[in-house]
Amino acid sequence: MPKDINELREEVEPIIVDLPVKMDKANDLIKIYKGEFLLKNKKCELHIHGKIEYQWFPYSGAVFTGFVLSETERLIKSENTLDEYDLIIDGLSSGNTFITNLTYPSKLSNDKVEIKGFFTKYAVFNDSSIRVDSINFGIPNLRNFFGTTVRKKTEKSVFFSRSRVQFENEEYKIVIDKTLDYHKRIKNLDSKGGHLLLYSGRLSKRKDRLTLEESRVIINCFNDFLTFLNGRRVFTVFHTGILENNRVWSKYSNYSLDIYKSTYNWAVRNSTEGLNELFEKFSTLWKNKNDRNFLIFAVQCYEQANNNSIKEGSIENSIVIAQTALELIYNWLLIEKNRLLIGGDSEKINAANKIRLLLSHLKINYCVPEDFNELKELISSSNEYIDAPSILVSIRNSIVHSNIKKRKKLSALSIEIKHQALQLSIWYIEISLLYILGRKGKYYNRCSRELYPIDREINVPWI
């Protein structure tokens, strides 16, 4: 009997990567461990029965609570609670911790001492030096991508979804899979805010097994690359070592993640074409320490400027950060890499001309974008401004080199003018980084006011 279409798809489509932890709603506590553990340093040992969980607020990280089992708690002096303790499970260190609370029972009570604390940097469970076939992880708050098809089989049915995006270079392979209930999770994030896992993922090595320590560089690289894709700061989280389909160790770090917020970014809506080529170039640059430092700082400035806030003060701060990034890109791309100018001449050029030189290199004119009417009106109504770079630098200088005259000029500008100036600055950053990474296709133009989003997706200027 011939196979039906679903049976054929099951043989071809890859299986979706499961999330490394159970997390169904925004900001859910993640259950990690329950049972006995030891807190130990040079002064004392505390035998605890309790639980370890991962929390998102007021800070993200692993925390522990429990009751002290041994009598050594009577030896704890108040100043000792400020000491660092190693948390040990089954003879293996899980990480350094601090005690935050000790609650003693009354003299008439037989209850035990209650204890609470947190891990200082990370919590590792089991032996992370074991070499594994892959490292699985989750990704919170990552924007929607339509990738290739994956399947998930349950007892009752098989689900197919365009969820997978694949990245690889000469040494590593990374896949990320959007959760099947992605849109339900986004609605939950819209109402609650904070953090929720939206993607699962898997890192593997092409020719060998890997350890957690060996994977650190490529994970950091991929985290920064994801932030550039997303427009907001995101990380891979809850790294879990998988050996022969068994979970052998896991790591829970204290992540500094951006809370969920919808923002503009350059990535097109319905295509992942060309993303792997960008990652290949990004990971190649990452190998060089100077280039890596450039990417870290440039992406950091990009996501900080792109915080989608129209509050007074926030826009001004973002404009300053954005122009810091543009000057960094000018120096790295035009002076260090292309040696367009040599010696002191590169430093004598004013900021507006640096931006003009950068735009010329990217095949972009100096004009204000057609749809930014308020900026165009500012040029036509004043002799001070001649083009887009002159406006951006003037606003930035009024913020940084403030005096009474400049503060009055700045306060006379409308929120919309400042907002458009910021969007133009961020656009220059996006286009510059896409050029550096060799983008050859389309991008989402944040400076366009076309009615339909798909009409804002245009080719990069250099093709």
Short mmCIF file of N, CA and C in Angstrom, two decimals, residues 3-16 149-161 164:
data_model
loop_
_atom_site.label_atom_id
_atom_site.label_comp_id
_atom_site.label_asym_id
_atom_site.label_seq_id
_atom_site.Cartn_x
_atom_site.Cartn_y
_atom_site.Cartn_z
N LYS A 3 2.43 4.92 0.61
CA LYS A 3 2.42 5.79 1.79
C LYS A 3 1.71 7.10 1.48
N ASP A 4 0.99 7.66 2.50
CA ASP A 4 0.37 8.96 2.30
C ASP A 4 1.41 10.06 2.51
N ILE A 5 0.98 11.28 2.25
CA ILE A 5 1.91 12.41 2.25
C ILE A 5 2.52 12.63 3.64
N ASN A 6 1.73 12.43 4.71
CA ASN A 6 2.26 12.63 6.05
C ASN A 6 3.30 11.59 6.42
N GLU A 7 3.10 10.35 5.98
CA GLU A 7 4.09 9.31 6.23
C GLU A 7 5.40 9.62 5.52
N LEU A 8 5.29 10.13 4.30
CA LEU A 8 6.49 10.51 3.56
C LEU A 8 7.21 11.68 4.23
N ARG A 9 6.44 12.64 4.74
CA ARG A 9 7.04 13.80 5.41
C ARG A 9 7.75 13.38 6.69
N GLU A 10 7.18 12.40 7.39
CA GLU A 10 7.80 11.93 8.64
C GLU A 10 9.18 11.35 8.38
N GLU A 11 9.38 10.79 7.20
CA GLU A 11 10.67 10.18 6.86
C GLU A 11 11.71 11.23 6.48
N VAL A 12 11.24 12.42 6.09
CA VAL A 12 12.14 13.46 5.57
C VAL A 12 12.37 14.59 6.56
N GLU A 13 11.27 15.09 7.16
CA GLU A 13 11.38 16.29 7.99
C GLU A 13 12.07 15.96 9.31
N PRO A 14 13.03 16.78 9.77
CA PRO A 14 13.72 16.52 11.04
C PRO A 14 12.80 16.75 12.24
N ILE A 15 13.14 16.11 13.36
CA ILE A 15 12.37 16.25 14.59
C ILE A 15 12.74 17.54 15.29
N ILE A 16 11.75 18.25 15.80
CA ILE A 16 11.99 19.51 16.50
C ILE A 16 12.80 19.26 17.77
N THR A 149 10.92 23.29 7.57
CA THR A 149 9.93 22.49 8.29
C THR A 149 10.57 21.50 9.24
N VAL A 150 9.97 21.39 10.42
CA VAL A 150 10.31 20.35 11.40
C VAL A 150 9.02 19.66 11.81
N ARG A 151 9.16 18.53 12.49
CA ARG A 151 7.97 17.80 12.94
C ARG A 151 8.09 17.44 14.41
N LYS A 152 6.93 17.29 15.03
CA LYS A 152 6.86 16.81 16.41
C LYS A 152 5.76 15.76 16.47
N LYS A 153 6.09 14.59 16.97
CA LYS A 153 5.14 13.49 17.02
C LYS A 153 4.69 13.26 18.46
N THR A 154 3.36 13.19 18.65
CA THR A 154 2.79 12.84 19.94
C THR A 154 2.07 11.51 19.82
N GLU A 155 1.45 11.08 20.89
CA GLU A 155 0.73 9.81 20.86
C GLU A 155 -0.46 9.86 19.91
N LYS A 156 -1.02 11.07 19.74
CA LYS A 156 -2.24 11.18 18.95
C LYS A 156 -2.01 11.66 17.53
N SER A 157 -0.97 12.46 17.30
CA SER A 157 -0.82 13.03 15.96
C SER A 157 0.61 13.49 15.72
N VAL A 158 0.84 13.98 14.50
CA VAL A 158 2.13 14.54 14.11
C VAL A 158 1.91 15.99 13.69
N PHE A 159 2.74 16.89 14.20
CA PHE A 159 2.64 18.31 13.87
C PHE A 159 3.83 18.71 13.00
N PHE A 160 3.55 19.54 12.00
CA PHE A 160 4.59 20.09 11.15
C PHE A 160 4.58 21.61 11.27
N SER A 161 5.76 22.21 11.25
CA SER A 161 5.84 23.66 11.40
C SER A 161 7.09 24.19 10.71
N ARG A 164 12.46 25.95 11.71
CA ARG A 164 13.90 25.77 11.89
C ARG A 164 14.73 26.79 11.10
#
